[in-house]
């Protein structure tokens, strides 16, 4: 096997003693051996550091960085400062890799792409319901080396863990993780806005643990931090503006804005809604391209941002009958409800979980 290309694997570690050893061993045991394994202990208070030190005695490729707790993004940034390879991979310390992941990645590197993007296998812990939305979100829609376009980016997942990045590009544009809950989004979008070619691998090489209490699980549970999605959007706008490329990516940013806002109002704590609406409106008023492509509307007491000039579909008989009487799920005053309508007039609603 050709092991000439070194890959730096950055693992941010914080209080994951029950998952950490399996995660790091899935890197240590890779069939591809030329790896730099950078484990950043982000102020763990459990036995995580002890586990890392024990594993380091087994594998000299492991580098341990210990720092005060600063969050996932801060830990990954610390790993980036240490990394010495051109190719960078991020692994969450409660997840694992298929053992031939970097062998497949190394083969893809030969095509000289700007980024490598592979599939994710979602492992649901007991008590976590499976979601078809997860499968759709992480689905790889292309294969092999592909020219990346703005229309493709909003349809890709923004996770950092199923991608391999070039450090030279990260450093050239000073791309770093922000100190927000949804730090993968601005990092990935900023990076993808600067590149041309992606090597897509449909195989699911990364085992993503969807577990109770994880950052992403909490994101979907009416979190007050859901507003970070809008902050993430603004970070991307500021990045593009600094690099004088915002005008080039207005179509992409017009698509991403209502998606970020929609996530906030659907998954955020209701107490943050006034702040979220005000902040979204501020962004909308700030950027002319958003006003050109989107309209701000109020429906059922909820502020929404929708594309202008949407083509109206022909209405089949079932939809025509719905104009007389309908029972369907709608968003009312920033919460999902089962809504009863007669001749289009709401006659009742039942809040839904």
mmCIF file of C-alpha atoms in Angstrom:
data_model
loop_
_atom_site.group_PDB
_atom_site.id
_atom_site.type_symbol
_atom_site.label_atom_id
_atom_site.label_comp_id
_atom_site.label_asym_id
_atom_site.label_seq_id
_atom_site.Cartn_x
_atom_site.Cartn_y
_atom_site.Cartn_z
ATOM 1 C CA UNK A 1 0.000 0.000 0.000
ATOM 2 C CA UNK A 2 1.221 3.517 -0.869
ATOM 3 C CA UNK A 3 1.444 5.412 2.454
ATOM 4 C CA UNK A 4 3.307 8.448 1.145
ATOM 5 C CA UNK A 5 0.537 10.981 1.858
ATOM 6 C CA UNK A 6 0.217 11.890 5.522
ATOM 7 C CA UNK A 7 -3.254 12.734 6.895
ATOM 8 C CA UNK A 8 -3.770 14.676 10.122
ATOM 9 C CA UNK A 9 -6.743 13.428 12.137
ATOM 10 C CA UNK A 10 -7.997 15.919 14.740
ATOM 11 C CA UNK A 11 -10.099 14.600 17.620
ATOM 12 C CA UNK A 12 -11.676 17.107 20.013
ATOM 13 C CA UNK A 13 -12.191 15.440 23.403
ATOM 14 C CA UNK A 14 -14.456 16.578 26.218
ATOM 15 C CA UNK A 15 -15.879 14.233 28.896
ATOM 16 C CA UNK A 16 -16.482 11.217 26.656
ATOM 17 C CA UNK A 17 -14.849 8.492 28.730
ATOM 18 C CA UNK A 18 -17.504 5.942 27.730
ATOM 19 C CA UNK A 19 -16.920 6.398 23.994
ATOM 20 C CA UNK A 20 -13.377 7.714 23.636
ATOM 21 C CA UNK A 21 -11.328 4.525 23.472
ATOM 22 C CA UNK A 22 -13.477 2.983 20.733
ATOM 23 C CA UNK A 23 -13.271 6.234 18.775
ATOM 24 C CA UNK A 24 -9.481 6.618 18.972
ATOM 25 C CA UNK A 25 -8.868 2.907 18.345
ATOM 26 C CA UNK A 26 -10.905 3.167 15.142
ATOM 27 C CA UNK A 27 -8.223 5.638 14.011
ATOM 28 C CA UNK A 28 -5.256 3.725 15.426
ATOM 29 C CA UNK A 29 -6.380 0.522 13.677
ATOM 30 C CA UNK A 30 -6.838 2.050 10.226
ATOM 31 C CA UNK A 31 -5.418 -0.009 7.377
ATOM 32 C CA UNK A 32 -3.775 3.200 6.166
ATOM 33 C CA UNK A 33 -0.933 3.907 8.574
ATOM 34 C CA UNK A 34 0.504 7.319 7.659
ATOM 35 C CA UNK A 35 -1.626 9.274 10.107
ATOM 36 C CA UNK A 36 -0.965 12.068 12.549
ATOM 37 C CA UNK A 37 -3.499 11.581 15.366
ATOM 38 C CA UNK A 38 -4.022 14.867 17.247
ATOM 39 C CA UNK A 39 -6.218 14.498 20.326
ATOM 40 C CA UNK A 40 -7.204 17.800 21.917
ATOM 41 C CA UNK A 41 -8.278 17.371 25.537
ATOM 42 C CA UNK A 42 -10.620 20.335 25.983
ATOM 43 C CA UNK A 43 -10.555 20.555 29.774
ATOM 44 C CA UNK A 44 -12.178 17.174 30.425
ATOM 45 C CA UNK A 45 -13.081 16.491 34.059
ATOM 46 C CA UNK A 46 -13.661 12.754 33.667
ATOM 47 C CA UNK A 47 -11.130 10.029 32.757
ATOM 48 C CA UNK A 48 -10.763 11.099 29.128
ATOM 49 C CA UNK A 49 -7.190 12.362 29.551
ATOM 50 C CA UNK A 50 -6.154 9.142 31.334
ATOM 51 C CA UNK A 51 -7.522 7.137 28.418
ATOM 52 C CA UNK A 52 -5.627 9.251 25.899
ATOM 53 C CA UNK A 53 -2.371 8.907 27.821
ATOM 54 C CA UNK A 54 -2.777 5.130 28.006
ATOM 55 C CA UNK A 55 -3.469 4.896 24.258
ATOM 56 C CA UNK A 56 -0.508 7.155 23.495
ATOM 57 C CA UNK A 57 1.791 4.590 25.110
ATOM 58 C CA UNK A 58 0.528 2.081 22.536
ATOM 59 C CA UNK A 59 0.795 4.348 19.498
ATOM 60 C CA UNK A 60 3.492 6.985 19.026
ATOM 61 C CA UNK A 61 1.408 8.675 16.301
ATOM 62 C CA UNK A 62 -0.901 10.075 19.005
ATOM 63 C CA UNK A 63 -0.251 13.688 19.994
ATOM 64 C CA UNK A 64 -2.108 15.024 23.047
ATOM 65 C CA UNK A 65 -2.887 18.697 23.489
ATOM 66 C CA UNK A 66 -4.451 19.724 26.819
ATOM 67 C CA UNK A 67 -6.176 23.078 27.156
ATOM 68 C CA UNK A 68 -8.878 24.774 29.245
ATOM 69 C CA UNK A 69 -12.418 24.088 28.090
ATOM 70 C CA UNK A 70 -13.334 26.303 25.154
ATOM 71 C CA UNK A 71 -15.828 24.263 23.193
ATOM 72 C CA UNK A 72 -15.653 21.991 20.166
ATOM 73 C CA UNK A 73 -14.670 24.680 17.680
ATOM 74 C CA UNK A 74 -11.908 26.016 19.893
ATOM 75 C CA UNK A 75 -10.494 22.505 20.359
ATOM 76 C CA UNK A 76 -10.497 21.842 16.624
ATOM 77 C CA UNK A 77 -8.748 25.174 16.021
ATOM 78 C CA UNK A 78 -6.054 24.130 18.494
ATOM 79 C CA UNK A 79 -5.639 20.902 16.534
ATOM 80 C CA UNK A 80 -5.330 22.818 13.285
ATOM 81 C CA UNK A 81 -2.471 24.865 14.728
ATOM 82 C CA UNK A 82 -0.626 21.619 15.556
ATOM 83 C CA UNK A 83 -1.336 19.754 12.297
ATOM 84 C CA UNK A 84 1.598 19.245 9.930
ATOM 85 C CA UNK A 85 -0.186 17.519 7.018
ATOM 86 C CA UNK A 86 -1.760 18.947 3.893
ATOM 87 C CA UNK A 87 -4.867 16.806 4.448
ATOM 88 C CA UNK A 88 -7.048 17.385 7.528
ATOM 89 C CA UNK A 89 -9.780 15.151 8.926
ATOM 90 C CA UNK A 90 -11.980 15.909 11.950
ATOM 91 C CA UNK A 91 -13.446 13.109 14.076
ATOM 92 C CA UNK A 92 -15.838 13.543 16.984
ATOM 93 C CA UNK A 93 -14.640 11.612 20.027
ATOM 94 C CA UNK A 94 -17.868 9.648 20.471
ATOM 95 C CA UNK A 95 -17.910 8.412 16.855
ATOM 96 C CA UNK A 96 -15.929 5.781 14.966
ATOM 97 C CA UNK A 97 -14.542 5.170 11.482
ATOM 98 C CA UNK A 98 -14.691 2.159 9.216
ATOM 99 C CA UNK A 99 -11.215 0.681 9.377
ATOM 100 C CA UNK A 100 -10.439 1.235 5.681
ATOM 101 C CA UNK A 101 -11.602 4.869 5.662
ATOM 102 C CA UNK A 102 -8.217 6.505 5.124
ATOM 103 C CA UNK A 103 -7.133 3.858 2.649
ATOM 104 C CA UNK A 104 -10.116 4.887 0.500
ATOM 105 C CA UNK A 105 -9.422 8.569 1.177
ATOM 106 C CA UNK A 106 -5.755 8.179 0.160
ATOM 107 C CA UNK A 107 -6.846 6.664 -3.140
ATOM 108 C CA UNK A 108 -9.185 9.636 -3.723
ATOM 109 C CA UNK A 109 -6.344 12.074 -2.973
ATOM 110 C CA UNK A 110 -4.592 10.813 -6.114
ATOM 111 C CA UNK A 111 -7.280 12.595 -8.167
ATOM 112 C CA UNK A 112 -6.004 15.892 -6.676
ATOM 113 C CA UNK A 113 -9.366 17.252 -5.420
ATOM 114 C CA UNK A 114 -9.827 20.255 -3.153
ATOM 115 C CA UNK A 115 -11.997 18.254 -0.741
ATOM 116 C CA UNK A 116 -13.127 14.661 -0.174
ATOM 117 C CA UNK A 117 -16.694 13.971 0.955
ATOM 118 C CA UNK A 118 -17.880 10.520 2.096
ATOM 119 C CA UNK A 119 -21.014 8.928 3.497
ATOM 120 C CA UNK A 120 -22.191 8.742 7.104
ATOM 121 C CA UNK A 121 -23.728 5.764 8.876
ATOM 122 C CA UNK A 122 -26.003 6.977 11.680
ATOM 123 C CA UNK A 123 -25.994 4.841 14.823
ATOM 124 C CA UNK A 124 -28.950 5.588 17.080
ATOM 125 C CA UNK A 125 -28.470 5.087 20.806
ATOM 126 C CA UNK A 126 -31.321 3.562 22.795
ATOM 127 C CA UNK A 127 -34.073 6.119 23.234
ATOM 128 C CA UNK A 128 -33.240 8.068 20.072
ATOM 129 C CA UNK A 129 -35.763 7.680 17.255
ATOM 130 C CA UNK A 130 -34.513 7.012 13.754
ATOM 131 C CA UNK A 131 -35.154 9.791 11.292
ATOM 132 C CA UNK A 132 -35.635 9.625 7.537
ATOM 133 C CA UNK A 133 -34.546 13.271 7.473
ATOM 134 C CA UNK A 134 -31.107 12.230 8.751
ATOM 135 C CA UNK A 135 -30.650 9.752 5.912
ATOM 136 C CA UNK A 136 -31.740 12.297 3.320
ATOM 137 C CA UNK A 137 -29.534 15.036 4.772
ATOM 138 C CA UNK A 138 -26.351 12.941 4.753
ATOM 139 C CA UNK A 139 -26.980 11.204 1.414
ATOM 140 C CA UNK A 140 -24.110 11.586 -1.056
ATOM 141 C CA UNK A 141 -25.632 12.733 -4.332
ATOM 142 C CA UNK A 142 -22.561 12.479 -6.576
ATOM 143 C CA UNK A 143 -19.677 10.089 -7.148
ATOM 144 C CA UNK A 144 -16.013 10.547 -8.020
ATOM 145 C CA UNK A 145 -14.393 13.845 -8.958
ATOM 146 C CA UNK A 146 -16.998 16.558 -9.587
ATOM 147 C CA UNK A 147 -16.813 20.296 -10.286
ATOM 148 C CA UNK A 148 -18.484 22.060 -7.351
ATOM 149 C CA UNK A 149 -21.124 24.705 -8.101
ATOM 150 C CA UNK A 150 -23.081 27.105 -5.910
ATOM 151 C CA UNK A 151 -26.307 25.247 -6.621
ATOM 152 C CA UNK A 152 -24.781 22.026 -5.208
ATOM 153 C CA UNK A 153 -23.564 23.428 -1.888
ATOM 154 C CA UNK A 154 -26.978 24.027 -0.215
ATOM 155 C CA UNK A 155 -27.905 20.416 -1.034
ATOM 156 C CA UNK A 156 -24.820 19.011 0.736
ATOM 157 C CA UNK A 157 -24.562 18.333 4.440
ATOM 158 C CA UNK A 158 -22.396 20.823 6.330
ATOM 159 C CA UNK A 159 -20.792 18.373 8.742
ATOM 160 C CA UNK A 160 -17.015 18.588 9.043
ATOM 161 C CA UNK A 161 -16.510 14.962 10.110
ATOM 162 C CA UNK A 162 -17.297 13.297 6.777
ATOM 163 C CA UNK A 163 -14.985 15.519 4.776
ATOM 164 C CA UNK A 164 -11.230 15.777 4.316
ATOM 165 C CA UNK A 165 -9.858 19.279 3.772
ATOM 166 C CA UNK A 166 -6.656 20.819 2.446
ATOM 167 C CA UNK A 167 -4.746 22.726 5.132
ATOM 168 C CA UNK A 168 -3.236 25.038 2.520
ATOM 169 C CA UNK A 169 -6.730 26.282 1.619
ATOM 170 C CA UNK A 170 -7.794 26.551 5.278
ATOM 171 C CA UNK A 171 -4.716 28.644 6.027
ATOM 172 C CA UNK A 172 -4.851 30.735 2.842
ATOM 173 C CA UNK A 173 -8.338 32.016 3.716
ATOM 174 C CA UNK A 174 -7.886 31.926 7.521
ATOM 175 C CA UNK A 175 -10.855 29.586 7.920
ATOM 176 C CA UNK A 176 -11.450 28.583 11.526
ATOM 177 C CA UNK A 177 -14.299 27.231 13.636
ATOM 178 C CA UNK A 178 -16.477 29.852 15.306
ATOM 179 C CA UNK A 179 -17.456 29.781 18.989
ATOM 180 C CA UNK A 180 -21.069 28.832 18.367
ATOM 181 C CA UNK A 181 -23.117 25.669 18.715
ATOM 182 C CA UNK A 182 -23.390 24.989 14.980
ATOM 183 C CA UNK A 183 -19.720 25.533 14.160
ATOM 184 C CA UNK A 184 -19.534 23.043 11.264
ATOM 185 C CA UNK A 185 -21.857 25.128 9.081
ATOM 186 C CA UNK A 186 -19.762 28.293 8.647
ATOM 187 C CA UNK A 187 -16.502 26.317 8.452
ATOM 188 C CA UNK A 188 -17.748 23.985 5.702
ATOM 189 C CA UNK A 189 -19.593 26.641 3.692
ATOM 190 C CA UNK A 190 -16.665 29.054 3.875
ATOM 191 C CA UNK A 191 -14.299 26.331 2.726
ATOM 192 C CA UNK A 192 -16.562 25.124 -0.080
ATOM 193 C CA UNK A 193 -17.029 28.677 -1.352
ATOM 194 C CA UNK A 194 -13.280 28.829 -2.115
ATOM 195 C CA UNK A 195 -12.779 25.511 -3.929
ATOM 196 C CA UNK A 196 -13.486 23.943 -7.321
ATOM 197 C CA UNK A 197 -13.427 20.144 -7.207
ATOM 198 C CA UNK A 198 -14.763 17.590 -4.732
ATOM 199 C CA UNK A 199 -14.187 13.839 -4.717
ATOM 200 C CA UNK A 200 -17.426 12.156 -3.595
ATOM 201 C CA UNK A 201 -17.447 8.688 -2.015
ATOM 202 C CA UNK A 202 -20.894 7.163 -1.565
ATOM 203 C CA UNK A 203 -19.716 4.502 0.864
ATOM 204 C CA UNK A 204 -20.619 5.166 4.514
ATOM 205 C CA UNK A 205 -17.197 5.353 6.143
ATOM 206 C CA UNK A 206 -18.102 7.335 9.268
ATOM 207 C CA UNK A 207 -20.219 5.966 12.131
ATOM 208 C CA UNK A 208 -22.054 8.926 13.657
ATOM 209 C CA UNK A 209 -23.399 8.243 17.144
ATOM 210 C CA UNK A 210 -26.727 10.015 17.642
ATOM 211 C CA UNK A 211 -26.959 9.818 21.419
ATOM 212 C CA UNK A 212 -28.899 11.381 24.266
ATOM 213 C CA UNK A 213 -27.201 14.515 25.568
ATOM 214 C CA UNK A 214 -24.992 15.078 22.524
ATOM 215 C CA UNK A 215 -24.627 18.547 21.042
ATOM 216 C CA UNK A 216 -26.636 17.762 17.922
ATOM 217 C CA UNK A 217 -29.405 15.922 19.781
ATOM 218 C CA UNK A 218 -29.847 18.918 22.065
ATOM 219 C CA UNK A 219 -29.948 21.187 19.012
ATOM 220 C CA UNK A 220 -33.243 19.595 17.990
ATOM 221 C CA UNK A 221 -34.811 19.811 21.478
ATOM 222 C CA UNK A 222 -36.063 23.404 21.633
ATOM 223 C CA UNK A 223 -32.648 24.758 22.479
ATOM 224 C CA UNK A 224 -32.136 28.489 23.162
ATOM 225 C CA UNK A 225 -28.890 28.058 21.198
ATOM 226 C CA UNK A 226 -30.744 27.285 17.960
ATOM 227 C CA UNK A 227 -30.340 30.969 17.066
ATOM 228 C CA UNK A 228 -26.668 30.145 16.481
ATOM 229 C CA UNK A 229 -27.777 28.955 13.024
ATOM 230 C CA UNK A 230 -28.466 32.584 12.102
ATOM 231 C CA UNK A 231 -25.160 33.695 13.619
ATOM 232 C CA UNK A 232 -23.479 31.002 11.518
ATOM 233 C CA UNK A 233 -25.136 32.396 8.396
ATOM 234 C CA UNK A 234 -23.856 35.866 9.223
ATOM 235 C CA UNK A 235 -20.308 34.538 9.748
ATOM 236 C CA UNK A 236 -20.413 33.154 6.202
ATOM 237 C CA UNK A 237 -21.657 36.493 4.838
ATOM 238 C CA UNK A 238 -18.842 38.320 6.632
ATOM 239 C CA UNK A 239 -16.265 35.820 5.367
ATOM 240 C CA UNK A 240 -17.428 36.193 1.755
ATOM 241 C CA UNK A 241 -17.508 39.959 2.110
ATOM 242 C CA UNK A 242 -13.932 40.032 3.487
ATOM 243 C CA UNK A 243 -12.784 37.960 0.535
ATOM 244 C CA UNK A 244 -14.736 40.138 -1.931
ATOM 245 C CA UNK A 245 -16.765 37.160 -3.150
ATOM 246 C CA UNK A 246 -20.225 37.792 -1.668
ATOM 247 C CA UNK A 247 -21.570 39.049 -5.011
ATOM 248 C CA UNK A 248 -20.374 35.817 -6.619
ATOM 249 C CA UNK A 249 -22.307 33.637 -4.158
ATOM 250 C CA UNK A 250 -25.611 35.502 -3.718
ATOM 251 C CA UNK A 251 -27.683 32.661 -5.215
ATOM 252 C CA UNK A 252 -26.234 30.196 -2.711
ATOM 253 C CA UNK A 253 -26.685 32.587 0.209
ATOM 254 C CA UNK A 254 -30.281 33.309 -0.814
ATOM 255 C CA UNK A 255 -31.066 29.599 -0.605
ATOM 256 C CA UNK A 256 -29.260 29.125 2.708
ATOM 257 C CA UNK A 257 -30.907 32.028 4.546
ATOM 258 C CA UNK A 258 -34.503 30.690 4.788
ATOM 259 C CA UNK A 259 -33.099 27.225 5.586
ATOM 260 C CA UNK A 260 -31.143 28.593 8.564
ATOM 261 C CA UNK A 261 -34.071 30.705 9.745
ATOM 262 C CA UNK A 262 -36.512 27.821 9.350
ATOM 263 C CA UNK A 263 -34.305 25.608 11.521
ATOM 264 C CA UNK A 264 -34.285 28.226 14.285
ATOM 265 C CA UNK A 265 -38.038 28.716 14.461
ATOM 266 C CA UNK A 266 -38.777 24.994 14.235
ATOM 267 C CA UNK A 267 -36.232 23.754 16.750
ATOM 268 C CA UNK A 268 -35.552 26.761 18.976
ATOM 269 C CA UNK A 269 -36.915 27.617 22.380
ATOM 270 C CA UNK A 270 -40.038 29.757 21.978
ATOM 271 C CA UNK A 271 -38.558 32.393 24.307
ATOM 272 C CA UNK A 272 -35.874 33.235 21.737
ATOM 273 C CA UNK A 273 -38.330 33.744 18.863
ATOM 274 C CA UNK A 274 -38.616 37.554 19.165
ATOM 275 C CA UNK A 275 -34.808 37.846 19.137
ATOM 276 C CA UNK A 276 -34.511 35.375 16.245
ATOM 277 C CA UNK A 277 -37.121 37.176 14.167
ATOM 278 C CA UNK A 278 -35.501 40.565 14.822
ATOM 279 C CA UNK A 279 -32.048 39.260 13.932
ATOM 280 C CA UNK A 280 -33.288 37.524 10.764
ATOM 281 C CA UNK A 281 -35.120 40.682 9.719
ATOM 282 C CA UNK A 282 -31.959 42.707 10.333
ATOM 283 C CA UNK A 283 -30.006 40.367 8.039
ATOM 284 C CA UNK A 284 -32.767 40.502 5.434
ATOM 285 C CA UNK A 285 -32.770 44.306 5.434
ATOM 286 C CA UNK A 286 -28.968 44.449 5.343
ATOM 287 C CA UNK A 287 -28.488 42.359 2.192
ATOM 288 C CA UNK A 288 -30.110 43.568 -1.031
ATOM 289 C CA UNK A 289 -29.782 40.117 -2.636
ATOM 290 C CA UNK A 290 -32.061 38.647 0.059
ATOM 291 C CA UNK A 291 -34.687 41.300 -0.624
ATOM 292 C CA UNK A 292 -34.449 40.579 -4.351
ATOM 293 C CA UNK A 293 -34.832 36.820 -3.999
ATOM 294 C CA UNK A 294 -37.042 36.474 -0.917
ATOM 295 C CA UNK A 295 -40.151 38.025 0.549
ATOM 296 C CA UNK A 296 -40.863 38.472 4.241
ATOM 297 C CA UNK A 297 -44.397 37.283 5.022
ATOM 298 C CA UNK A 298 -46.479 36.619 8.104
ATOM 299 C CA UNK A 299 -48.617 33.480 8.115
ATOM 300 C CA UNK A 300 -50.562 32.183 11.116
ATOM 301 C CA UNK A 301 -48.725 34.651 13.354
ATOM 302 C CA UNK A 302 -45.310 33.431 12.185
ATOM 303 C CA UNK A 303 -42.753 35.477 10.242
ATOM 304 C CA UNK A 304 -41.446 33.523 7.253
ATOM 305 C CA UNK A 305 -39.017 34.186 4.400
ATOM 306 C CA UNK A 306 -40.086 32.664 1.093
ATOM 307 C CA UNK A 307 -38.729 32.718 -2.462
ATOM 308 C CA UNK A 308 -40.305 35.259 -4.769
ATOM 309 C CA UNK A 309 -41.912 34.252 -8.055
ATOM 310 C CA UNK A 310 -42.490 30.633 -7.088
ATOM 311 C CA UNK A 311 -44.348 28.781 -9.834
ATOM 312 C CA UNK A 312 -47.816 27.716 -8.777
ATOM 313 C CA UNK A 313 -48.498 24.040 -9.320
ATOM 314 C CA UNK A 314 -51.710 22.831 -10.894
ATOM 315 C CA UNK A 315 -54.059 21.745 -8.139
ATOM 316 C CA UNK A 316 -55.390 18.162 -8.339
ATOM 317 C CA UNK A 317 -58.932 17.319 -7.249
ATOM 318 C CA UNK A 318 -57.840 16.368 -3.720
ATOM 319 C CA UNK A 319 -56.308 19.809 -3.215
ATOM 320 C CA UNK A 320 -59.403 21.507 -4.561
ATOM 321 C CA UNK A 321 -61.516 19.588 -2.051
ATOM 322 C CA UNK A 322 -59.152 20.741 0.695
ATOM 323 C CA UNK A 323 -60.252 24.299 0.031
ATOM 324 C CA UNK A 324 -63.639 23.270 1.457
ATOM 325 C CA UNK A 325 -62.388 21.357 4.516
ATOM 326 C CA UNK A 326 -58.892 20.291 5.573
ATOM 327 C CA UNK A 327 -56.996 18.875 8.527
ATOM 328 C CA UNK A 328 -53.250 19.243 8.202
ATOM 329 C CA UNK A 329 -50.080 20.116 10.058
ATOM 330 C CA UNK A 330 -49.155 23.806 9.948
ATOM 331 C CA UNK A 331 -46.826 26.177 11.748
ATOM 332 C CA UNK A 332 -48.854 28.545 13.982
ATOM 333 C CA UNK A 333 -47.290 31.147 16.271
ATOM 334 C CA UNK A 334 -43.927 29.375 16.014
ATOM 335 C CA UNK A 335 -45.179 25.890 16.910
ATOM 336 C CA UNK A 336 -46.458 22.912 14.946
ATOM 337 C CA UNK A 337 -50.225 22.407 15.175
ATOM 338 C CA UNK A 338 -52.843 20.189 13.599
ATOM 339 C CA UNK A 339 -55.027 22.818 11.956
ATOM 340 C CA UNK A 340 -58.693 22.461 11.019
ATOM 341 C CA UNK A 341 -59.909 24.728 8.190
ATOM 342 C CA UNK A 342 -63.326 25.300 6.646
ATOM 343 C CA UNK A 343 -63.318 27.214 3.351
ATOM 344 C CA UNK A 344 -59.755 28.235 4.169
ATOM 345 C CA UNK A 345 -60.684 29.710 7.557
ATOM 346 C CA UNK A 346 -58.992 28.220 10.631
ATOM 347 C CA UNK A 347 -61.679 26.818 12.918
ATOM 348 C CA UNK A 348 -59.404 25.059 15.392
ATOM 349 C CA UNK A 349 -55.905 23.810 16.103
ATOM 350 C CA UNK A 350 -54.173 21.255 18.333
ATOM 351 C CA UNK A 351 -50.489 21.819 19.268
ATOM 352 C CA UNK A 352 -48.210 18.945 18.191
ATOM 353 C CA UNK A 353 -44.949 17.785 19.757
#
